[in-house]
Coordinates of C-alpha atoms in Angstrom, one line a residue:
X1127 CA 0.0 0.0 0.0
X1128 CA 1.4 3.4 -1.0
X1129 CA 2.0 5.5 2.1
X1130 CA -0.4 8.2 0.8
X1131 CA -3.2 5.7 1.1
X1132 CA -2.5 4.7 4.7
X1133 CA -4.7 6.0 7.5
X1134 CA -2.8 6.5 10.8
X1135 CA -4.3 6.6 14.3
X1136 CA -1.9 8.9 16.1
X1137 CA -2.3 8.3 19.8
X1138 CA -1.1 9.8 23.1
X1139 CA -2.1 8.9 26.6
X1140 CA -1.7 10.6 30.0
X1141 CA -1.4 8.2 33.0
X1142 CA -1.2 8.0 36.7
X1143 CA 2.4 6.8 36.6
X1144 CA 5.0 4.9 34.6
X1145 CA 4.1 1.1 35.0
X1146 CA 1.3 -0.2 32.9
X1147 CA 0.8 -3.2 35.2
X1148 CA -0.1 -1.0 38.2
X1149 CA -1.0 2.4 36.8
X1150 CA -4.0 3.6 34.7
X1151 CA -4.7 5.9 31.8
X1152 CA -6.4 9.2 32.7
X1153 CA -6.6 10.7 29.3
X1154 CA -6.4 9.5 25.7
X1155 CA -6.2 11.5 22.5
X1156 CA -6.3 10.1 19.0
X1157 CA -5.9 12.0 15.7
X1158 CA -6.7 10.2 12.4
X1159 CA -4.2 11.3 9.7
X1160 CA -4.0 10.4 6.0
X1161 CA -2.0 12.0 3.2
X1162 CA -1.2 15.2 4.8
X1163 CA -4.6 15.8 6.4
X1164 CA -6.1 15.3 9.9
X1165 CA -9.5 13.9 9.1
X1166 CA -10.8 13.1 12.6
X1167 CA -10.0 13.3 16.3
X1168 CA -11.1 11.8 19.6
X1169 CA -10.3 12.9 23.2
X1170 CA -11.6 11.6 26.5
X1171 CA -10.7 11.7 30.1
X1172 CA -10.7 8.3 31.7
X1173 CA -11.7 7.5 35.2
X1174 CA -8.7 5.5 36.6
X1175 CA -10.6 4.2 39.7
X1176 CA -8.0 5.7 42.0
X1177 CA -6.6 9.1 43.1
X1178 CA -4.2 11.0 41.0
X1179 CA -0.9 12.1 42.7
X1180 CA -0.1 15.8 43.1
X1181 CA 3.0 15.3 40.9
X1182 CA 0.9 13.9 38.0
X1183 CA -1.6 16.7 38.5
X1184 CA 1.1 19.4 38.4
X1185 CA 2.7 17.7 35.4
X1186 CA -0.4 17.1 33.3
X1187 CA -2.9 19.6 34.7
X1188 CA -5.4 16.7 35.2
X1189 CA -6.9 16.5 38.7
X1190 CA -9.2 14.0 40.5
X1191 CA -12.2 16.4 39.9
X1192 CA -11.6 16.3 36.1
X1193 CA -11.9 12.5 35.9
X1194 CA -14.4 11.9 38.6
X1195 CA -17.4 11.7 36.1
X1196 CA -15.3 10.5 33.2
X1197 CA -16.0 7.0 31.7
X1198 CA -14.0 4.0 32.7
X1199 CA -11.7 2.6 30.0
X1200 CA -14.0 -0.4 29.2
X1201 CA -16.8 2.1 28.5
X1202 CA -14.9 3.8 25.7
X1203 CA -13.3 0.6 24.4
X1204 CA -15.9 0.1 21.5
X1205 CA -15.2 3.7 20.3
X1206 CA -11.4 3.0 20.4
X1207 CA -11.8 -0.2 18.5
X1208 CA -13.7 1.6 15.7
X1209 CA -10.9 4.3 15.6
X1210 CA -8.1 1.7 15.4
X1211 CA -9.8 -0.6 13.0
X1212 CA -8.1 -0.6 9.6
X1213 CA -5.5 2.0 10.6
X1214 CA -1.8 2.0 11.5
X1215 CA -1.2 3.0 15.1
X1216 CA 1.4 5.8 15.5
X1217 CA 2.9 7.7 18.4
X1218 CA 6.1 9.3 19.7
X1219 CA 7.8 6.8 22.0
X1220 CA 4.9 4.5 21.1
X1221 CA 6.2 1.8 23.3
X1222 CA 5.1 3.7 26.4
X1223 CA 1.6 4.4 25.1
X1224 CA 1.2 0.8 23.7
X1225 CA 2.1 -0.7 27.1
X1226 CA -0.8 1.1 28.8
X1227 CA -3.2 0.6 25.9
X1228 CA -2.5 -3.1 25.8
X1229 CA -2.8 -3.4 29.6
X1230 CA -6.2 -1.5 29.5
X1231 CA -7.5 -3.7 26.6
X1232 CA -6.5 -6.8 28.5
X1233 CA -8.2 -5.7 31.7
X1234 CA -11.3 -4.9 29.6
X1235 CA -11.4 -8.5 28.2
X1236 CA -9.6 -7.9 24.8
X1237 CA -6.1 -9.4 25.2
X1238 CA -5.5 -9.8 21.4
X1239 CA -4.9 -6.2 20.4
X1240 CA -1.9 -6.3 18.0
X1241 CA -2.0 -3.4 15.5
X1242 CA 0.6 -2.4 12.9
X1243 CA 2.7 0.3 14.6
X1244 CA 4.9 3.2 13.6
X1245 CA 7.0 5.2 16.2
X1246 CA 8.1 8.7 15.3
X1247 CA 10.8 8.6 18.0
X1248 CA 12.4 5.6 16.2
X1249 CA 12.0 7.4 12.9
X1250 CA 13.6 10.5 14.4
X1251 CA 16.6 8.5 15.5
X1252 CA 17.2 7.3 12.0
X1253 CA 16.4 10.6 10.1
X1254 CA 17.8 13.2 12.5
X1255 CA 20.7 11.6 14.4
X1256 CA 22.3 15.0 14.8
X1257 CA 19.6 16.2 17.2
X1258 CA 20.9 16.0 20.8
X1259 CA 17.4 15.2 22.0
X1260 CA 14.7 13.3 20.1
X1261 CA 11.9 14.4 22.3
X1262 CA 8.6 15.4 20.7
X1263 CA 9.1 19.1 21.4
X1264 CA 12.7 19.0 20.0
X1265 CA 11.8 17.1 16.8
X1266 CA 8.7 19.4 16.3
X1267 CA 10.9 22.5 16.7
X1268 CA 13.4 21.1 14.2
X1269 CA 10.6 20.4 11.7
X1270 CA 9.0 23.8 12.4
X1271 CA 5.8 22.2 13.7
X1272 CA 4.1 24.4 16.2
X1273 CA 2.9 22.6 19.3
X1274 CA -0.6 23.3 20.5
X1275 CA 0.2 22.4 24.1
X1276 CA 2.4 20.0 26.1
X1277 CA 1.5 17.1 28.4
X1278 CA -2.1 16.9 27.2
X1279 CA -3.0 13.9 25.1
X1280 CA -4.9 15.4 22.2
X1281 CA -2.4 18.2 21.8
X1282 CA 0.6 15.8 21.8
X1283 CA -1.2 13.5 19.4
X1284 CA -1.9 16.4 17.0
X1285 CA 1.8 17.5 17.2
X1286 CA 2.9 13.9 16.6
X1287 CA 0.6 13.7 13.5
X1288 CA 2.2 16.8 12.0
X1289 CA 5.7 15.6 12.8
X1290 CA 4.8 12.3 11.0
X1291 CA 3.5 14.2 8.0
X1292 CA 6.8 16.1 7.7
X1293 CA 8.8 12.8 7.9
X1294 CA 6.6 11.0 5.3
X1295 CA 6.9 13.9 2.9
X1296 CA 10.7 13.7 3.3
X1297 CA 10.7 10.0 2.5
X1298 CA 8.4 10.5 -0.5
X1299 CA 10.7 13.1 -1.9
X1300 CA 13.5 10.5 -1.8
X1301 CA 11.2 7.7 -3.3
X1302 CA 7.9 8.7 -4.9
X1303 CA 6.8 5.1 -4.6
X1304 CA 7.3 5.0 -0.9
X1305 CA 5.1 2.3 0.7
X1306 CA 4.0 1.3 4.2
X1307 CA 6.3 -1.7 4.1
X1308 CA 9.2 0.6 3.2
X1309 CA 8.4 2.8 6.3
X1310 CA 8.3 -0.2 8.6
X1311 CA 11.5 -1.6 7.2
X1312 CA 13.2 1.8 7.5
X1313 CA 12.1 2.2 11.1
X1314 CA 13.3 -1.3 12.2
X1315 CA 16.5 -1.6 10.0
X1316 CA 19.8 -2.0 11.9
X1317 CA 22.6 0.6 11.5
X1318 CA 25.6 -0.7 9.6
X1319 CA 28.5 -2.1 11.6
X1320 CA 31.6 0.0 11.2
X1321 CA 34.8 -1.6 10.1
X1322 CA 37.2 -2.4 12.9
X1323 CA 40.4 -0.6 13.6
X1324 CA 43.6 -2.6 14.3
X1325 CA 45.4 -1.1 17.3
X1326 CA 49.0 -1.7 18.3
X1327 CA 48.5 -3.3 21.7
X1328 CA 52.1 -2.5 22.8
X1329 CA 51.0 1.1 23.3
X1330 CA 48.1 0.4 25.5
X1331 CA 50.1 1.3 28.6
X1332 CA 51.3 4.5 26.9
X1333 CA 47.7 5.5 26.1
X1334 CA 46.7 4.7 29.7
X1335 CA 49.3 7.1 31.0
X1336 CA 47.4 10.0 29.6
X1337 CA 45.8 12.0 32.5
X1338 CA 42.2 11.3 33.4
X1339 CA 41.6 15.0 33.2
X1340 CA 39.8 17.5 31.0
X1341 CA 41.7 19.0 28.1
X1342 CA 42.2 19.8 24.4
X1343 CA 43.6 17.5 21.8
X1344 CA 44.9 18.3 18.3
X1345 CA 45.3 16.0 15.3
X1346 CA 48.3 17.3 13.4
X1347 CA 49.4 16.7 9.8
X1348 CA 53.0 16.0 8.7
X1349 CA 53.8 19.7 9.0
X1350 CA 52.5 19.8 12.5
X1351 CA 49.5 21.9 11.4
X1352 CA 46.2 21.0 13.2
X1353 CA 43.6 19.3 11.0
X1354 CA 41.2 18.8 13.9
X1355 CA 40.9 20.2 17.4
X1356 CA 38.6 18.7 20.0
X1357 CA 38.0 18.9 23.7
X1358 CA 37.3 16.1 26.3
X1359 CA 36.0 15.8 29.8
X1360 CA 38.5 12.9 30.2
X1361 CA 41.5 12.9 27.8
X1362 CA 42.3 9.3 28.6
X1363 CA 38.8 8.1 27.8
X1364 CA 38.6 10.2 24.6
X1365 CA 41.9 8.9 23.4
X1366 CA 40.9 5.3 24.0
X1367 CA 37.7 5.9 22.0
X1368 CA 39.7 7.1 19.0
X1369 CA 42.0 4.1 19.1
X1370 CA 39.4 1.4 20.0
X1371 CA 38.8 -1.5 17.7
X1372 CA 35.3 -0.2 16.8
X1373 CA 36.1 3.5 16.3
X1374 CA 33.5 5.4 14.3
X1375 CA 34.1 6.5 10.7
X1376 CA 34.9 10.1 11.6
X1377 CA 37.7 8.9 13.9
X1378 CA 39.1 6.6 11.2
X1379 CA 39.0 9.4 8.7
X1380 CA 41.0 11.6 11.0
X1381 CA 43.5 8.9 11.8
X1382 CA 44.1 8.3 8.0
X1383 CA 44.9 12.0 7.4
X1384 CA 46.7 13.0 10.6
X1385 CA 50.2 12.1 11.6
X1386 CA 50.4 13.1 15.2
X1387 CA 48.1 13.7 18.2
X1388 CA 48.9 16.4 20.7
X1389 CA 47.1 16.6 24.1
X1390 CA 47.0 19.6 26.5
X1391 CA 45.3 19.0 30.0
X1392 CA 43.2 21.8 31.5
X1393 CA 42.0 22.3 35.0
X1394 CA 38.3 21.9 34.3
X1395 CA 35.9 20.9 31.5
X1396 CA 34.9 24.6 31.1
X1397 CA 38.4 25.8 30.2
X1398 CA 38.7 22.9 27.8
X1399 CA 35.6 24.2 26.1
X1400 CA 37.0 27.8 26.0
X1401 CA 40.4 26.7 24.7
X1402 CA 38.9 24.5 22.0
X1403 CA 36.7 27.4 20.8
X1404 CA 39.5 29.9 20.7
X1405 CA 42.0 27.6 19.0
X1406 CA 39.5 26.6 16.3
X1407 CA 38.9 30.3 15.5
X1408 CA 42.6 31.0 15.4
X1409 CA 43.8 28.0 13.4
X1410 CA 40.6 27.0 11.4
X1411 CA 41.5 23.3 11.0
X1412 CA 39.9 21.8 7.9
X1413 CA 37.9 19.1 9.7
X1414 CA 36.3 21.5 12.3
X1415 CA 33.1 22.8 10.9
X1416 CA 31.6 24.3 14.1
X1417 CA 33.1 27.3 16.1
X1418 CA 35.1 28.7 13.2
X1419 CA 33.4 32.1 13.4
X1420 CA 31.9 34.1 16.3
X1421 CA 28.2 33.3 16.6
X1422 CA 25.4 35.7 17.0
X1423 CA 24.6 36.9 20.6
X1424 CA 21.5 38.6 21.9
X1425 CA 20.5 40.4 25.0
X1426 CA 17.4 42.0 26.5
X1427 CA 17.9 45.7 27.0
X1428 CA 16.0 47.7 29.5
X1429 CA 16.3 51.4 28.9
X1430 CA 16.8 53.7 31.8
X1431 CA 16.5 57.1 30.0
X1432 CA 12.7 56.9 29.6
X1433 CA 9.9 56.8 32.3
X1434 CA 8.1 53.7 31.0
X1435 CA 10.6 51.3 29.4
X1436 CA 9.9 47.8 28.1
X1437 CA 12.5 45.1 27.4
X1438 CA 13.7 44.9 23.8
X1439 CA 16.0 42.6 22.0
X1440 CA 19.6 43.9 21.2
X1441 CA 22.4 42.2 19.3
X1442 CA 25.1 43.9 21.3
X1443 CA 25.5 45.8 24.5
X1444 CA 27.2 49.1 25.4
X1445 CA 27.9 51.2 28.4
X1446 CA 25.2 53.6 27.6
X1447 CA 23.5 53.7 31.0
X1448 CA 21.0 51.0 30.1
X1449 CA 20.8 47.5 31.6
X1450 CA 21.4 44.4 29.5
X1451 CA 20.4 40.8 30.4
X1452 CA 21.5 37.6 28.8
X1453 CA 23.4 36.5 27.0
X1454 CA 21.2 34.5 24.6
X1455 CA 22.6 32.2 21.9
X1456 CA 19.8 33.0 19.4
X1457 CA 17.1 35.6 18.8
X1458 CA 14.6 32.8 19.4
X1459 CA 15.8 32.3 22.9
X1460 CA 15.7 36.0 23.7
X1461 CA 12.2 36.2 22.1
X1462 CA 11.0 33.3 24.3
X1463 CA 12.0 35.2 27.5
X1464 CA 10.5 38.4 26.1
X1465 CA 7.2 36.6 25.6
X1466 CA 7.3 35.3 29.2
X1467 CA 7.7 38.9 30.4
X1468 CA 4.8 40.0 28.2
X1469 CA 2.5 37.3 29.5
X1470 CA 3.5 37.2 33.2
X1471 CA 4.1 40.9 33.9
X1472 CA 2.2 44.2 33.3
X1473 CA 4.7 46.1 31.3
X1474 CA 3.4 47.9 28.2
X1475 CA 3.9 46.2 24.8
X1476 CA 3.0 49.2 22.7
X1477 CA 5.4 51.4 20.7
X1478 CA 6.4 54.9 21.9
X1479 CA 4.0 56.4 19.3
X1480 CA 1.0 54.5 20.7
X1481 CA 2.1 55.3 24.3
X1482 CA 2.0 59.0 23.6
X1483 CA -1.6 58.9 22.3
X1484 CA -2.7 58.3 25.9
X1485 CA -5.4 55.7 25.2
X1486 CA -6.0 52.5 27.1
X1487 CA -5.6 49.3 25.0
X1488 CA -7.0 45.7 25.3
X1489 CA -4.0 44.6 27.4
X1490 CA -4.9 47.1 30.1
X1491 CA -8.5 45.8 30.1
X1492 CA -7.4 42.2 30.8
X1493 CA -4.8 43.4 33.4
X1494 CA -1.7 42.7 31.3
X1495 CA -0.6 46.3 31.5
X1496 CA -0.6 49.0 34.2
X1497 CA -1.8 51.5 31.5
X1498 CA 0.9 54.2 31.9
X1499 CA -0.5 55.8 28.7
X1500 CA -3.5 56.9 30.7
X1501 CA -2.5 57.1 34.4
X1502 CA 1.1 58.2 34.0
X1503 CA 1.8 56.4 37.3
X1504 CA 5.6 56.0 37.3
X1505 CA 5.7 54.5 40.8
X1506 CA 3.3 51.7 39.9
X1507 CA 5.2 51.0 36.7
X1508 CA 8.5 51.0 38.5
X1509 CA 7.2 48.3 40.9
X1510 CA 6.5 46.1 37.8
X1511 CA 9.9 46.9 36.4
X1512 CA 11.5 45.7 39.7
X1513 CA 9.5 42.4 39.5
X1514 CA 10.8 41.9 36.0
X1515 CA 14.4 42.6 37.2
X1516 CA 13.9 40.0 40.0
X1517 CA 12.8 37.5 37.4
X1518 CA 15.7 38.3 35.0
X1519 CA 18.2 38.1 37.9
X1520 CA 16.9 34.6 38.9
X1521 CA 15.3 35.5 42.2
X1522 CA 12.2 33.8 43.5
X1523 CA 9.3 35.8 42.4
X1524 CA 5.9 36.3 43.9
X1525 CA 4.6 36.4 40.3
X1526 CA 5.0 32.7 40.0
X1527 CA 2.7 32.1 43.0
X1528 CA 0.1 34.4 41.4
X1529 CA 0.2 32.6 38.1
X1530 CA 0.0 29.1 39.7
X1531 CA -3.1 30.3 41.6
X1532 CA -4.6 31.7 38.4
X1533 CA -3.9 28.4 36.6
X1534 CA -5.7 26.4 39.3
X1535 CA -8.7 28.7 39.1
X1536 CA -8.9 28.3 35.3
X1537 CA -8.6 24.5 35.7
X1538 CA -11.4 24.5 38.3
X1539 CA -13.6 26.5 35.9
X1540 CA -12.9 23.8 33.2
X1541 CA -11.1 26.3 31.1
X1542 CA -8.4 23.7 30.3
X1543 CA -7.0 25.4 27.2
X1544 CA -6.3 28.6 29.0
X1545 CA -4.9 26.7 32.0
X1546 CA -2.6 24.8 29.7
X1547 CA -1.3 27.9 28.1
X1548 CA -0.6 29.4 31.5
X1549 CA 1.1 26.2 32.7
X1550 CA 3.5 26.4 29.7
X1551 CA 4.3 30.0 30.7
X1552 CA 5.0 28.9 34.3
X1553 CA 7.3 26.1 33.1
X1554 CA 9.2 28.5 31.0
X1555 CA 9.5 31.0 33.9
X1556 CA 10.9 28.3 36.2
X1557 CA 13.5 27.2 33.6
X1558 CA 14.5 30.8 33.0
X1559 CA 14.8 31.6 36.7
X1560 CA 17.1 28.6 37.0
X1561 CA 19.3 30.0 34.2
X1562 CA 19.2 33.6 35.3
X1563 CA 20.2 32.8 38.9
X1564 CA 23.8 32.4 37.7
X1565 CA 24.2 36.2 37.7
X1566 CA 22.0 38.4 39.9
X1567 CA 23.1 41.5 38.0
X1568 CA 22.8 42.8 34.4
X1569 CA 25.6 41.3 32.3
X1570 CA 27.1 44.7 31.5
X1571 CA 27.3 45.6 35.2
X1572 CA 28.3 42.2 36.7
X1573 CA 31.6 42.1 38.6
X1574 CA 32.0 38.6 39.8
X1575 CA 34.6 35.9 40.4
X1576 CA 33.5 32.4 39.6
X1577 CA 35.2 29.4 41.1
X1578 CA 34.8 26.3 38.8
X1579 CA 35.2 23.1 40.7
X1580 CA 36.8 20.2 38.7
X1581 CA 37.5 16.6 39.9
X1582 CA 41.1 17.4 40.9
X1583 CA 41.6 21.1 40.1
X1584 CA 39.8 24.4 39.9
X1585 CA 39.5 27.4 37.6
X1586 CA 39.0 31.0 38.6
X1587 CA 37.1 33.1 36.0
X1588 CA 36.6 36.8 36.5
X1589 CA 33.8 38.7 34.8
X1590 CA 34.2 42.5 34.8
X1591 CA 31.4 44.3 33.0
X1592 CA 31.5 41.8 30.1
X1593 CA 35.3 41.4 30.0
X1594 CA 36.5 37.8 30.9
X1595 CA 39.8 37.0 32.6
X1596 CA 40.9 33.4 33.5
X1597 CA 43.6 32.5 36.0
X1598 CA 46.4 30.2 34.6
X1599 CA 44.7 30.0 31.2
X1600 CA 46.6 28.3 28.5
X1601 CA 46.0 31.1 26.0
X1602 CA 46.6 34.2 28.1
X1603 CA 49.0 35.8 30.6
X1604 CA 47.8 35.2 34.2
X1605 CA 49.0 38.7 35.0
X1606 CA 45.9 40.0 33.1
X1607 CA 43.7 38.2 35.7
X1608 CA 45.5 39.7 38.7
X1609 CA 45.9 43.1 37.2
X1610 CA 42.2 43.3 36.4
X1611 CA 41.4 42.4 40.1
X1612 CA 43.9 45.0 41.3
X1613 CA 42.4 47.7 39.1
X1614 CA 38.8 46.9 40.3
X1615 CA 39.7 47.2 44.0
X1616 CA 41.8 50.3 43.3
X1617 CA 38.9 51.9 41.5
X1618 CA 41.0 52.4 38.3
X1619 CA 38.8 53.2 35.3
X1620 CA 40.1 51.3 32.2
X1621 CA 39.5 53.1 28.9
X1622 CA 40.3 49.9 26.9
X1623 CA 37.9 47.6 28.8
X1624 CA 35.0 47.4 26.3
X1625 CA 34.3 43.6 25.7
X1626 CA 35.5 42.4 22.3
X1627 CA 34.1 39.4 20.3
X1628 CA 36.5 37.0 22.1
X1629 CA 35.2 38.2 25.5
X1630 CA 31.5 37.8 24.4
X1631 CA 32.3 34.3 23.0
X1632 CA 33.8 33.3 26.3
X1633 CA 30.9 34.7 28.2
X1634 CA 28.5 32.8 26.0
X1635 CA 30.3 29.5 26.5
X1636 CA 30.7 30.1 30.2
X1637 CA 27.0 30.9 30.7
X1638 CA 25.8 27.9 28.8
X1639 CA 28.2 25.5 30.7
X1640 CA 27.5 27.0 34.1
X1641 CA 23.7 26.6 33.5
X1642 CA 24.2 22.9 33.0
X1643 CA 26.7 22.5 35.9
X1644 CA 25.5 24.8 38.6
X1645 CA 26.6 22.4 41.3
X1646 CA 30.2 22.8 40.2
X1647 CA 30.4 26.6 40.5
X1648 CA 30.5 29.2 43.3
X1649 CA 30.1 32.9 42.7
X1650 CA 31.8 35.8 44.6
X1651 CA 30.4 39.3 43.9
X1652 CA 33.3 41.7 44.2
X1653 CA 31.1 44.5 45.7
X1654 CA 30.9 42.3 48.8
X1655 CA 34.7 42.4 49.5
X1656 CA 37.0 45.3 50.4
X1657 CA 40.1 44.0 48.8
X1658 CA 41.6 41.2 46.7
X1659 CA 43.3 39.8 49.9
X1660 CA 39.9 39.5 51.6
X1661 CA 38.4 37.8 48.6
X1662 CA 41.2 35.2 48.2
X1663 CA 41.4 34.5 52.0
X1664 CA 37.9 33.0 51.6
X1665 CA 38.5 31.4 48.2
X1666 CA 41.8 29.8 49.1
X1667 CA 40.2 27.6 51.7
X1668 CA 38.7 25.6 48.9
X1669 CA 41.7 25.3 46.7
X1670 CA 42.6 22.0 45.2
X1671 CA 45.7 20.6 43.5
X1672 CA 46.3 21.7 39.9
X1673 CA 45.7 19.6 36.9
X1674 CA 48.6 17.8 35.2
X1675 CA 50.7 20.3 33.2
X1676 CA 52.5 19.9 29.9
X1677 CA 51.6 18.3 26.7
X1678 CA 51.6 14.8 25.3
X1679 CA 52.4 14.0 21.7
X1680 CA 51.9 10.6 20.0
X1681 CA 52.9 9.5 16.5
X1682 CA 49.8 8.0 15.1
X1683 CA 51.6 5.5 12.9
X1684 CA 53.1 4.0 16.1
X1685 CA 49.7 3.5 17.6
X1686 CA 47.9 2.0 14.6
X1687 CA 49.1 -1.1 12.7
X1688 CA 46.5 -0.9 9.8
X1689 CA 42.9 -0.6 8.9
X1690 CA 41.0 -3.7 7.8
X1691 CA 40.2 -3.3 4.1

């Protein structure tokens, strides 16, 4: 059967837990899809015959009250059988949904449910291996599929159907005669086994002598010019992976073209990231595709020269008296935070020209704006600005409590779509507060020393109003670090201290790494100390031994005997 003639029943379930044997379905959503069109849908809450935990209610928005009068699964079974009959069952991570559906079918007296199945998660693993996460939201974002809502069955089923549509169109473009059997074979086919690499076992001890420490490694050609630069959390483990008998094709390609391998240990994984990025830009090895140029960077700017400012996206920051928050790696990330502010706070969203007209707008009517156009109340507006600053600086915010209460009121009033939208805003706020709490000051005003804790060593990174200084950094003079500290505590004004592209690139890498590794850092705000000596008297109590110094160089032809042909 040609794939265009196949009808899919795209399904998603919400449940009381993770184990089909013991837990129950509380909501099921099904979308019928064929040849690019959604032709029908079905959604129902399901009475699980038990209470729903607070965790599940917070996660899905589904409470005991919402399922109290819902049908039991056996009551909707005939409807489900009609939906599934003659269709191919599809879902994202379908194994999870199928486990619960089969268990419910069996409990309802129908143990023989064995449909043809297609899983978009498995397809994503084959079609988009470069995606770090193959979650439904990530795959949908990659395919530019807009999600109607998260963690509600019918919304996730609709999103999955549109993801499946994009996938099938891609396969049809490759093969116009693409059929259902081709899809199933593609989903289940095994990946090819890579050719084995023959390694000189006499050098196993030499490889094992490499430090189990973070660092940077360089593949060099016959003229000692780098052809590839990489970083590693453990140089020893990374080296072993390159010279293992089942090394991936990229490794084997490098080993064919390179003649030597140079390794430089670093104190922590973060300085390995920084060194790699800086060296790739400086040397531009032919096998490094990423990090060759400085990427775009975005900030949220809050003007301080007007009475009723609103945050706006900026692609650079200056010392112009305004406050800048970020840094964001893409305009999309900055836009997401701007949308959170618009939905959760009562700042104006209008242009200056509209503000000057002095007329209330719809946002003021629904309490999404303090209406400064009409009341000119700068104190009221400043309170809202302070709440936004607290949010952008990662502080616990009373606004979250208000939004959570509002979400519960909407849910109690059975306004589930509005409650779901508000729940998504709350989740984004929580995630952003987690990120923003790294720096409790605007990035262009932050003066902070960050201690980065590695397994056996530490790094000290100094942020001074956007400039970045690193103690004992491979690529800079450590005197710069101490001179910058001395100048700060002496009150010296530096005329050359405007951050350059390299500073901003380091800042971006540091912020991204620290967000993911908050338990490995400690921040010291310089304004809380009277001198460098007072600062280091506290910091030195936590000092560890340094990472192994020096570099290691291997001749690749001594390590490898030959490739199997």
